[in-house]
Amino acid sequence: MDGGSPRVGDARPVRVIFVGSPGAGKGTQAARLAEFLGVPRISTGDMLREAIARGTPLGKEAEPLMGRGDLVPDDLLIALVRERTAREDCARGFVLDGFPRTVRQAEGLAEMSEGEVSDWTVFSVQVPREELLRRLSGRRWCPRCQATYHVTSDPPKREGICDVDGATLVQREDDREEVVARRLHEYEERTAPLIGYYRELADVVEIDGNRPMEAVFADLKKHVGVAT
Ligand code: AMP
């Protein structure tokens, strides 16, 4: 881990939220930031895909919605995150990836979390539509460990094979062109209003996500109060 866990021993738990379109790089950056801070990354997309793979009731309800690019109902997501964030590994905080995605979910999060929303770090990651489409259409995914790659900008060492566990990479169902259009629409309609919602309550940090991964990450680190 680069730089250790800067928040260890800090009295206030760290809460980091990413608001950004599909393809904005939230997943990659949230994973790196969580590792850097020494707290869990909570990806609701990963949790839902796991539920689908396991065939749980949640997975059965989510699968057709996700396959179409629709959002899964707020109540289910709020319950999922409430249960996950109550676990002991979240005592020092967490980095959220893909939640909240609606104002209702944001209200649910505020209710379930102690502390002031004004202390949270909210990143709004912006990437132009052309680039989002390029990223999503070239994204490949490991169904076993959920690692993601890009066919040209972040390819695996062996074409089509996951570096981590050797599984065959696939395109996510919802990265198909017709579904992507729906997901981007859902983002604009239901998730983008969160930026205004959080601006009322906290400092929203605008991040230009249309840059190399390292440059974006360096920016994020500065804003969680740890410049290295
Ligand atoms: P992601 O991996 O974050 O791109 O999420 C993939 C899909 O999972 C989304 O298109 C939604 O269908 C569903 N999903 C993930 N997180 C949420 C959420 N917070 N609220 C509703 N649906 C979600």
PDB file of C-alpha atoms and ligand atoms in Angstrom:
ATOM      1  CA  MET A   1       0.000   0.000   0.000  1.00  0.00           C
ATOM      2  CA  ASP A   2       1.455   3.399  -0.912  1.00  0.00           C
ATOM      3  CA  GLY A   3       1.987   5.607   2.098  1.00  0.00           C
ATOM      4  CA  GLY A   4       0.395   3.364   4.759  1.00  0.00           C
ATOM      5  CA  SER A   5      -2.938   4.090   6.391  1.00  0.00           C
ATOM      6  CA  PRO A   6      -2.975   7.791   7.143  1.00  0.00           C
ATOM      7  CA  ARG A   7      -6.270   7.701   9.028  1.00  0.00           C
ATOM      8  CA  VAL A   8      -5.301   5.027  11.523  1.00  0.00           C
ATOM      9  CA  GLY A   9      -5.888   6.385  14.990  1.00  0.00           C
ATOM     10  CA  ASP A  10      -7.864   9.335  13.642  1.00  0.00           C
ATOM     11  CA  ALA A  11     -10.932   9.753  15.827  1.00  0.00           C
ATOM     12  CA  ARG A  12     -13.348  10.598  13.015  1.00  0.00           C
ATOM     13  CA  PRO A  13     -14.204   7.856  10.559  1.00  0.00           C
ATOM     14  CA  VAL A  14     -13.458   8.697   6.945  1.00  0.00           C
ATOM     15  CA  ARG A  15     -16.361   8.693   4.506  1.00  0.00           C
ATOM     16  CA  VAL A  16     -15.674   9.132   0.822  1.00  0.00           C
ATOM     17  CA  ILE A  17     -18.368   9.309  -1.833  1.00  0.00           C
ATOM     18  CA  PHE A  18     -17.881   9.292  -5.590  1.00  0.00           C
ATOM     19  CA  VAL A  19     -20.504  10.791  -7.865  1.00  0.00           C
ATOM     20  CA  GLY A  20     -19.664  10.072 -11.472  1.00  0.00           C
ATOM     21  CA  SER A  21     -21.102   8.612 -14.614  1.00  0.00           C
ATOM     22  CA  PRO A  22     -20.602   4.965 -15.562  1.00  0.00           C
ATOM     23  CA  GLY A  23     -17.114   4.841 -17.077  1.00  0.00           C
ATOM     24  CA  ALA A  24     -15.821   7.833 -15.117  1.00  0.00           C
ATOM     25  CA  GLY A  25     -13.273   5.611 -13.344  1.00  0.00           C
ATOM     26  CA  LYS A  26     -14.983   5.508  -9.941  1.00  0.00           C
ATOM     27  CA  GLY A  27     -14.294   1.815  -9.426  1.00  0.00           C
ATOM     28  CA  THR A  28     -10.575   2.003 -10.107  1.00  0.00           C
ATOM     29  CA  GLN A  29     -10.038   5.166  -8.116  1.00  0.00           C
ATOM     30  CA  ALA A  30     -12.241   4.084  -5.203  1.00  0.00           C
ATOM     31  CA  ALA A  31     -10.285   0.830  -4.900  1.00  0.00           C
ATOM     32  CA  ARG A  32      -6.948   2.641  -4.854  1.00  0.00           C
ATOM     33  CA  LEU A  33      -8.108   5.281  -2.422  1.00  0.00           C
ATOM     34  CA  ALA A  34      -9.593   2.707  -0.062  1.00  0.00           C
ATOM     35  CA  GLU A  35      -6.324   0.799  -0.048  1.00  0.00           C
ATOM     36  CA  PHE A  36      -4.405   4.006   0.542  1.00  0.00           C
ATOM     37  CA  LEU A  37      -6.638   4.989   3.457  1.00  0.00           C
ATOM     38  CA  GLY A  38      -6.760   1.473   4.886  1.00  0.00           C
ATOM     39  CA  VAL A  39     -10.565   1.271   4.851  1.00  0.00           C
ATOM     40  CA  PRO A  40     -12.932  -0.959   2.834  1.00  0.00           C
ATOM     41  CA  ARG A  41     -14.202  -0.005  -0.604  1.00  0.00           C
ATOM     42  CA  ILE A  42     -17.895  -0.712  -0.831  1.00  0.00           C
ATOM     43  CA  SER A  43     -19.032  -1.235  -4.398  1.00  0.00           C
ATOM     44  CA  THR A  44     -22.761  -1.799  -4.679  1.00  0.00           C
ATOM     45  CA  GLY A  45     -22.335  -2.909  -8.308  1.00  0.00           C
ATOM     46  CA  ASP A  46     -19.894  -5.645  -7.212  1.00  0.00           C
ATOM     47  CA  MET A  47     -22.227  -6.679  -4.370  1.00  0.00           C
ATOM     48  CA  LEU A  48     -25.168  -6.959  -6.748  1.00  0.00           C
ATOM     49  CA  ARG A  49     -23.154  -8.943  -9.304  1.00  0.00           C
ATOM     50  CA  GLU A  50     -22.085 -11.301  -6.516  1.00  0.00           C
ATOM     51  CA  ALA A  51     -25.727 -11.688  -5.435  1.00  0.00           C
ATOM     52  CA  ILE A  52     -26.629 -12.550  -9.042  1.00  0.00           C
ATOM     53  CA  ALA A  53     -23.808 -15.085  -9.270  1.00  0.00           C
ATOM     54  CA  ARG A  54     -24.983 -16.706  -6.030  1.00  0.00           C
ATOM     55  CA  GLY A  55     -28.629 -16.679  -7.095  1.00  0.00           C
ATOM     56  CA  THR A  56     -29.882 -14.953  -3.938  1.00  0.00           C
ATOM     57  CA  PRO A  57     -33.350 -13.303  -3.814  1.00  0.00           C
ATOM     58  CA  LEU A  58     -31.645  -9.899  -4.166  1.00  0.00           C
ATOM     59  CA  GLY A  59     -29.708 -11.182  -7.180  1.00  0.00           C
ATOM     60  CA  LYS A  60     -32.906 -12.484  -8.779  1.00  0.00           C
ATOM     61  CA  GLU A  61     -34.605  -9.130  -8.369  1.00  0.00           C
ATOM     62  CA  ALA A  62     -31.596  -7.116  -9.543  1.00  0.00           C
ATOM     63  CA  GLU A  63     -30.593  -9.158 -12.576  1.00  0.00           C
ATOM     64  CA  PRO A  64     -33.236  -8.067 -15.107  1.00  0.00           C
ATOM     65  CA  LEU A  65     -32.975  -4.423 -14.000  1.00  0.00           C
ATOM     66  CA  MET A  66     -29.205  -4.353 -14.297  1.00  0.00           C
ATOM     67  CA  GLY A  67     -29.360  -6.151 -17.626  1.00  0.00           C
ATOM     68  CA  ARG A  68     -31.450  -3.272 -18.977  1.00  0.00           C
ATOM     69  CA  GLY A  69     -29.322  -0.541 -17.410  1.00  0.00           C
ATOM     70  CA  ASP A  70     -32.009   0.456 -14.903  1.00  0.00           C
ATOM     71  CA  LEU A  71     -31.327   1.222 -11.272  1.00  0.00           C
ATOM     72  CA  VAL A  72     -32.202  -1.331  -8.604  1.00  0.00           C
ATOM     73  CA  PRO A  73     -34.840  -0.020  -6.096  1.00  0.00           C
ATOM     74  CA  ASP A  74     -33.590   2.375  -3.440  1.00  0.00           C
ATOM     75  CA  ASP A  75     -34.887   0.377  -0.468  1.00  0.00           C
ATOM     76  CA  LEU A  76     -32.915  -2.697  -1.470  1.00  0.00           C
ATOM     77  CA  LEU A  77     -29.727  -0.687  -1.887  1.00  0.00           C
ATOM     78  CA  ILE A  78     -30.165   1.193   1.370  1.00  0.00           C
ATOM     79  CA  ALA A  79     -30.661  -2.082   3.261  1.00  0.00           C
ATOM     80  CA  LEU A  80     -27.620  -3.604   1.548  1.00  0.00           C
ATOM     81  CA  VAL A  81     -25.361  -0.691   2.441  1.00  0.00           C
ATOM     82  CA  ARG A  82     -26.738  -0.427   5.960  1.00  0.00           C
ATOM     83  CA  GLU A  83     -25.865  -4.054   6.616  1.00  0.00           C
ATOM     84  CA  ARG A  84     -22.419  -3.752   4.995  1.00  0.00           C
ATOM     85  CA  THR A  85     -21.373  -0.533   6.755  1.00  0.00           C
ATOM     86  CA  ALA A  86     -22.438  -1.915  10.148  1.00  0.00           C
ATOM     87  CA  ARG A  87     -19.673  -4.521   9.953  1.00  0.00           C
ATOM     88  CA  GLU A  88     -16.623  -4.094  12.081  1.00  0.00           C
ATOM     89  CA  ASP A  89     -14.205  -3.431   9.231  1.00  0.00           C
ATOM     90  CA  CYS A  90     -16.055  -0.159   8.585  1.00  0.00           C
ATOM     91  CA  ALA A  91     -15.386   1.237  12.080  1.00  0.00           C
ATOM     92  CA  ARG A  92     -12.696   3.585  10.733  1.00  0.00           C
ATOM     93  CA  GLY A  93     -14.766   4.477   7.705  1.00  0.00           C
ATOM     94  CA  PHE A  94     -15.190   3.434   4.083  1.00  0.00           C
ATOM     95  CA  VAL A  95     -15.032   4.525   0.482  1.00  0.00           C
ATOM     96  CA  LEU A  96     -18.311   4.154  -1.406  1.00  0.00           C
ATOM     97  CA  ASP A  97     -18.328   3.242  -5.078  1.00  0.00           C
ATOM     98  CA  GLY A  98     -21.650   3.408  -6.906  1.00  0.00           C
ATOM     99  CA  PHE A  99     -23.733   4.431  -3.889  1.00  0.00           C
ATOM    100  CA  PRO A 100     -25.604   6.674  -3.368  1.00  0.00           C
ATOM    101  CA  ARG A 101     -27.043   6.915  -6.868  1.00  0.00           C
ATOM    102  CA  THR A 102     -30.246   8.805  -6.047  1.00  0.00           C
ATOM    103  CA  VAL A 103     -31.168  11.567  -3.625  1.00  0.00           C
ATOM    104  CA  ARG A 104     -33.273   9.063  -1.706  1.00  0.00           C
ATOM    105  CA  GLN A 105     -30.239   6.813  -1.252  1.00  0.00           C
ATOM    106  CA  ALA A 106     -28.195   9.812  -0.107  1.00  0.00           C
ATOM    107  CA  GLU A 107     -30.837  10.560   2.522  1.00  0.00           C
ATOM    108  CA  GLY A 108     -30.760   6.913   3.586  1.00  0.00           C
ATOM    109  CA  LEU A 109     -26.985   7.098   3.911  1.00  0.00           C
ATOM    110  CA  ALA A 110     -27.145  10.226   6.050  1.00  0.00           C
ATOM    111  CA  GLU A 111     -29.629   8.505   8.359  1.00  0.00           C
ATOM    112  CA  MET A 112     -27.566   5.368   8.792  1.00  0.00           C
ATOM    113  CA  SER A 113     -24.235   7.177   9.324  1.00  0.00           C
ATOM    114  CA  GLU A 114     -23.153   8.952  12.441  1.00  0.00           C
ATOM    115  CA  GLY A 115     -21.482  12.297  12.089  1.00  0.00           C
ATOM    116  CA  GLU A 116     -21.933  15.320   9.929  1.00  0.00           C
ATOM    117  CA  VAL A 117     -22.258  15.104   6.177  1.00  0.00           C
ATOM    118  CA  SER A 118     -20.101  18.255   6.088  1.00  0.00           C
ATOM    119  CA  ASP A 119     -17.138  16.122   7.214  1.00  0.00           C
ATOM    120  CA  TRP A 120     -17.473  13.707   4.313  1.00  0.00           C
ATOM    121  CA  THR A 121     -15.394  13.898   1.174  1.00  0.00           C
ATOM    122  CA  VAL A 122     -17.589  14.036  -1.903  1.00  0.00           C
ATOM    123  CA  PHE A 123     -15.887  13.739  -5.297  1.00  0.00           C
ATOM    124  CA  SER A 124     -17.694  14.652  -8.475  1.00  0.00           C
ATOM    125  CA  VAL A 125     -15.758  13.029 -11.319  1.00  0.00           C
ATOM    126  CA  GLN A 126     -16.361  14.491 -14.781  1.00  0.00           C
ATOM    127  CA  VAL A 127     -15.492  12.812 -18.075  1.00  0.00           C
ATOM    128  CA  PRO A 128     -16.779  13.832 -21.543  1.00  0.00           C
ATOM    129  CA  ARG A 129     -19.365  11.527 -23.099  1.00  0.00           C
ATOM    130  CA  GLU A 130     -17.129  10.462 -26.021  1.00  0.00           C
ATOM    131  CA  GLU A 131     -14.502   9.224 -23.605  1.00  0.00           C
ATOM    132  CA  LEU A 132     -17.101   7.462 -21.416  1.00  0.00           C
ATOM    133  CA  LEU A 133     -18.314   5.551 -24.464  1.00  0.00           C
ATOM    134  CA  ARG A 134     -14.754   4.623 -25.438  1.00  0.00           C
ATOM    135  CA  ARG A 135     -14.024   3.344 -21.948  1.00  0.00           C
ATOM    136  CA  LEU A 136     -17.239   1.376 -21.519  1.00  0.00           C
ATOM    137  CA  SER A 137     -17.174  -0.273 -24.942  1.00  0.00           C
ATOM    138  CA  GLY A 138     -13.577  -1.456 -24.397  1.00  0.00           C
ATOM    139  CA  ARG A 139     -14.031  -2.558 -20.824  1.00  0.00           C
ATOM    140  CA  ARG A 140     -13.493  -6.220 -20.024  1.00  0.00           C
ATOM    141  CA  TRP A 141     -14.322  -7.861 -16.725  1.00  0.00           C
ATOM    142  CA  CYS A 142     -13.325 -10.930 -14.755  1.00  0.00           C
ATOM    143  CA  PRO A 143     -16.499 -12.741 -13.627  1.00  0.00           C
ATOM    144  CA  ARG A 144     -14.512 -14.543 -10.917  1.00  0.00           C
ATOM    145  CA  CYS A 145     -12.719 -11.698  -9.072  1.00  0.00           C
ATOM    146  CA  GLN A 146     -14.410  -8.633 -10.670  1.00  0.00           C
ATOM    147  CA  ALA A 147     -11.103  -7.088 -11.806  1.00  0.00           C
ATOM    148  CA  THR A 148     -11.586  -4.765 -14.786  1.00  0.00           C
ATOM    149  CA  TYR A 149      -9.389  -4.028 -17.801  1.00  0.00           C
ATOM    150  CA  HIS A 150      -9.574  -2.025 -21.001  1.00  0.00           C
ATOM    151  CA  VAL A 151      -8.697  -3.638 -24.309  1.00  0.00           C
ATOM    152  CA  THR A 152      -6.318  -0.840 -25.331  1.00  0.00           C
ATOM    153  CA  SER A 153      -5.605   1.447 -22.391  1.00  0.00           C
ATOM    154  CA  ASP A 154      -5.322  -1.146 -19.598  1.00  0.00           C
ATOM    155  CA  PRO A 155      -5.003  -4.588 -21.202  1.00  0.00           C
ATOM    156  CA  PRO A 156      -4.268  -7.774 -19.250  1.00  0.00           C
ATOM    157  CA  LYS A 157      -0.833  -9.382 -19.735  1.00  0.00           C
ATOM    158  CA  ARG A 158      -2.389 -12.194 -21.816  1.00  0.00           C
ATOM    159  CA  GLU A 159      -5.206 -11.143 -24.093  1.00  0.00           C
ATOM    160  CA  GLY A 160      -8.617 -12.110 -22.715  1.00  0.00           C
ATOM    161  CA  ILE A 161      -7.219 -13.621 -19.490  1.00  0.00           C
ATOM    162  CA  CYS A 162      -7.424 -12.135 -15.990  1.00  0.00           C
ATOM    163  CA  ASP A 163      -3.974 -11.296 -14.525  1.00  0.00           C
ATOM    164  CA  VAL A 164      -5.222 -12.067 -11.010  1.00  0.00           C
ATOM    165  CA  ASP A 165      -6.771 -15.515 -11.367  1.00  0.00           C
ATOM    166  CA  GLY A 166      -6.445 -16.656 -14.988  1.00  0.00           C
ATOM    167  CA  ALA A 167     -10.216 -16.627 -15.647  1.00  0.00           C
ATOM    168  CA  THR A 168     -11.527 -15.732 -19.110  1.00  0.00           C
ATOM    169  CA  LEU A 169     -12.480 -12.059 -19.368  1.00  0.00           C
ATOM    170  CA  VAL A 170     -15.892 -11.074 -20.713  1.00  0.00           C
ATOM    171  CA  GLN A 171     -17.776  -7.912 -21.583  1.00  0.00           C
ATOM    172  CA  ARG A 172     -20.276  -7.031 -18.864  1.00  0.00           C
ATOM    173  CA  GLU A 173     -23.855  -7.458 -20.092  1.00  0.00           C
ATOM    174  CA  ASP A 174     -24.561  -3.858 -19.206  1.00  0.00           C
ATOM    175  CA  ASP A 175     -21.530  -2.545 -21.123  1.00  0.00           C
ATOM    176  CA  ARG A 176     -23.231  -3.447 -24.401  1.00  0.00           C
ATOM    177  CA  GLU A 177     -23.936  -0.358 -26.482  1.00  0.00           C
ATOM    178  CA  GLU A 178     -27.722  -0.318 -26.151  1.00  0.00           C
ATOM    179  CA  VAL A 179     -27.564  -0.744 -22.364  1.00  0.00           C
ATOM    180  CA  VAL A 180     -24.849   1.879 -21.951  1.00  0.00           C
ATOM    181  CA  ALA A 181     -27.143   4.524 -23.453  1.00  0.00           C
ATOM    182  CA  ARG A 182     -29.755   3.691 -20.817  1.00  0.00           C
ATOM    183  CA  ARG A 183     -27.213   3.784 -17.978  1.00  0.00           C
ATOM    184  CA  LEU A 184     -25.935   7.196 -19.058  1.00  0.00           C
ATOM    185  CA  HIS A 185     -29.518   8.436 -19.182  1.00  0.00           C
ATOM    186  CA  GLU A 186     -30.211   7.087 -15.677  1.00  0.00           C
ATOM    187  CA  TYR A 187     -27.066   8.839 -14.477  1.00  0.00           C
ATOM    188  CA  GLU A 188     -28.144  12.205 -15.889  1.00  0.00           C
ATOM    189  CA  GLU A 189     -31.710  11.900 -14.627  1.00  0.00           C
ATOM    190  CA  ARG A 190     -31.270  10.347 -11.227  1.00  0.00           C
ATOM    191  CA  THR A 191     -27.654  10.517 -10.080  1.00  0.00           C
ATOM    192  CA  ALA A 192     -26.314  13.857 -11.347  1.00  0.00           C
ATOM    193  CA  PRO A 193     -28.806  15.754  -9.094  1.00  0.00           C
ATOM    194  CA  LEU A 194     -26.771  14.416  -6.175  1.00  0.00           C
ATOM    195  CA  ILE A 195     -24.081  16.966  -6.962  1.00  0.00           C
ATOM    196  CA  GLY A 196     -26.477  19.795  -6.126  1.00  0.00           C
ATOM    197  CA  TYR A 197     -27.781  17.887  -3.115  1.00  0.00           C
ATOM    198  CA  TYR A 198     -24.293  17.488  -1.648  1.00  0.00           C
ATOM    199  CA  ARG A 199     -23.242  21.047  -2.491  1.00  0.00           C
ATOM    200  CA  GLU A 200     -25.841  22.195   0.041  1.00  0.00           C
ATOM    201  CA  LEU A 201     -24.327  20.018   2.750  1.00  0.00           C
ATOM    202  CA  ALA A 202     -20.607  19.636   2.120  1.00  0.00           C
ATOM    203  CA  ASP A 203     -17.697  20.696  -0.063  1.00  0.00           C
ATOM    204  CA  VAL A 204     -17.995  18.874  -3.349  1.00  0.00           C
ATOM    205  CA  VAL A 205     -14.587  18.380  -4.939  1.00  0.00           C
ATOM    206  CA  GLU A 206     -14.697  18.581  -8.736  1.00  0.00           C
ATOM    207  CA  ILE A 207     -12.293  16.134 -10.341  1.00  0.00           C
ATOM    208  CA  ASP A 208     -11.350  16.136 -14.004  1.00  0.00           C
ATOM    209  CA  GLY A 209     -11.513  12.410 -14.688  1.00  0.00           C
ATOM    210  CA  ASN A 210     -10.341  12.772 -18.279  1.00  0.00           C
ATOM    211  CA  ARG A 211      -6.688  12.368 -17.377  1.00  0.00           C
ATOM    212  CA  PRO A 212      -4.302   9.488 -16.757  1.00  0.00           C
ATOM    213  CA  MET A 213      -5.198   7.348 -13.756  1.00  0.00           C
ATOM    214  CA  GLU A 214      -2.124   8.470 -11.796  1.00  0.00           C
ATOM    215  CA  ALA A 215      -2.923  12.175 -12.181  1.00  0.00           C
ATOM    216  CA  VAL A 216      -6.489  11.648 -11.012  1.00  0.00           C
ATOM    217  CA  PHE A 217      -5.334   9.605  -8.036  1.00  0.00           C
ATOM    218  CA  ALA A 218      -2.779  12.235  -7.002  1.00  0.00           C
ATOM    219  CA  ASP A 219      -5.607  14.780  -6.911  1.00  0.00           C
ATOM    220  CA  LEU A 220      -7.848  12.546  -4.828  1.00  0.00           C
ATOM    221  CA  LYS A 221      -5.102  11.983  -2.275  1.00  0.00           C
ATOM    222  CA  LYS A 222      -4.663  15.733  -1.845  1.00  0.00           C
ATOM    223  CA  HIS A 223      -8.325  16.140  -1.095  1.00  0.00           C
ATOM    224  CA  VAL A 224      -8.553  13.453   1.526  1.00  0.00           C
ATOM    225  CA  GLY A 225      -6.096  15.609   3.394  1.00  0.00           C
ATOM    226  CA  VAL A 226      -2.984  13.578   2.739  1.00  0.00           C
ATOM    227  CA  ALA A 227      -0.573  15.078   0.231  1.00  0.00           C
ATOM    228  CA  THR A 228       2.370  12.821  -0.634  1.00  0.00           C
TER     229      THR A 228
HETATM  230  P1  AMP B   1     -21.812  -0.307 -11.360  1.00  0.00           P
HETATM  231  O1  AMP B   1     -20.982  -1.534 -11.256  1.00  0.00           O
HETATM  232  O2  AMP B   1     -21.609   0.640 -10.218  1.00  0.00           O
HETATM  233  O3  AMP B   1     -21.686   0.364 -12.710  1.00  0.00           O
HETATM  234  O4  AMP B   1     -23.350  -0.775 -11.243  1.00  0.00           O
HETATM  235  C1  AMP B   1     -23.920  -1.638 -12.216  1.00  0.00           C
HETATM  236  C2  AMP B   1     -25.420  -1.649 -12.090  1.00  0.00           C
HETATM  237  O5  AMP B   1     -25.801  -2.096 -10.783  1.00  0.00           O
HETATM  238  C3  AMP B   1     -26.110  -0.305 -12.249  1.00  0.00           C
HETATM  239  O6  AMP B   1     -26.313   0.025 -13.614  1.00  0.00           O
HETATM  240  C4  AMP B   1     -27.412  -0.551 -11.505  1.00  0.00           C
HETATM  241  O7  AMP B   1     -28.305  -1.348 -12.281  1.00  0.00           O
HETATM  242  C5  AMP B   1     -26.964  -1.403 -10.336  1.00  0.00           C
HETATM  243  N1  AMP B   1     -26.581  -0.571  -9.176  1.00  0.00           N
HETATM  244  C6  AMP B   1     -25.347  -0.459  -8.602  1.00  0.00           C
HETATM  245  N2  AMP B   1     -25.366   0.396  -7.582  1.00  0.00           N
HETATM  246  C7  AMP B   1     -26.648   0.865  -7.502  1.00  0.00           C
HETATM  247  C8  AMP B   1     -27.304   1.807  -6.669  1.00  0.00           C
HETATM  248  N3  AMP B   1     -26.636   2.470  -5.698  1.00  0.00           N
HETATM  249  N4  AMP B   1     -28.616   2.029  -6.884  1.00  0.00           N
HETATM  250  C9  AMP B   1     -29.311   1.377  -7.831  1.00  0.00           C
HETATM  251  N5  AMP B   1     -28.748   0.495  -8.672  1.00  0.00           N
HETATM  252  C10 AMP B   1     -27.422   0.232  -8.512  1.00  0.00           C
END
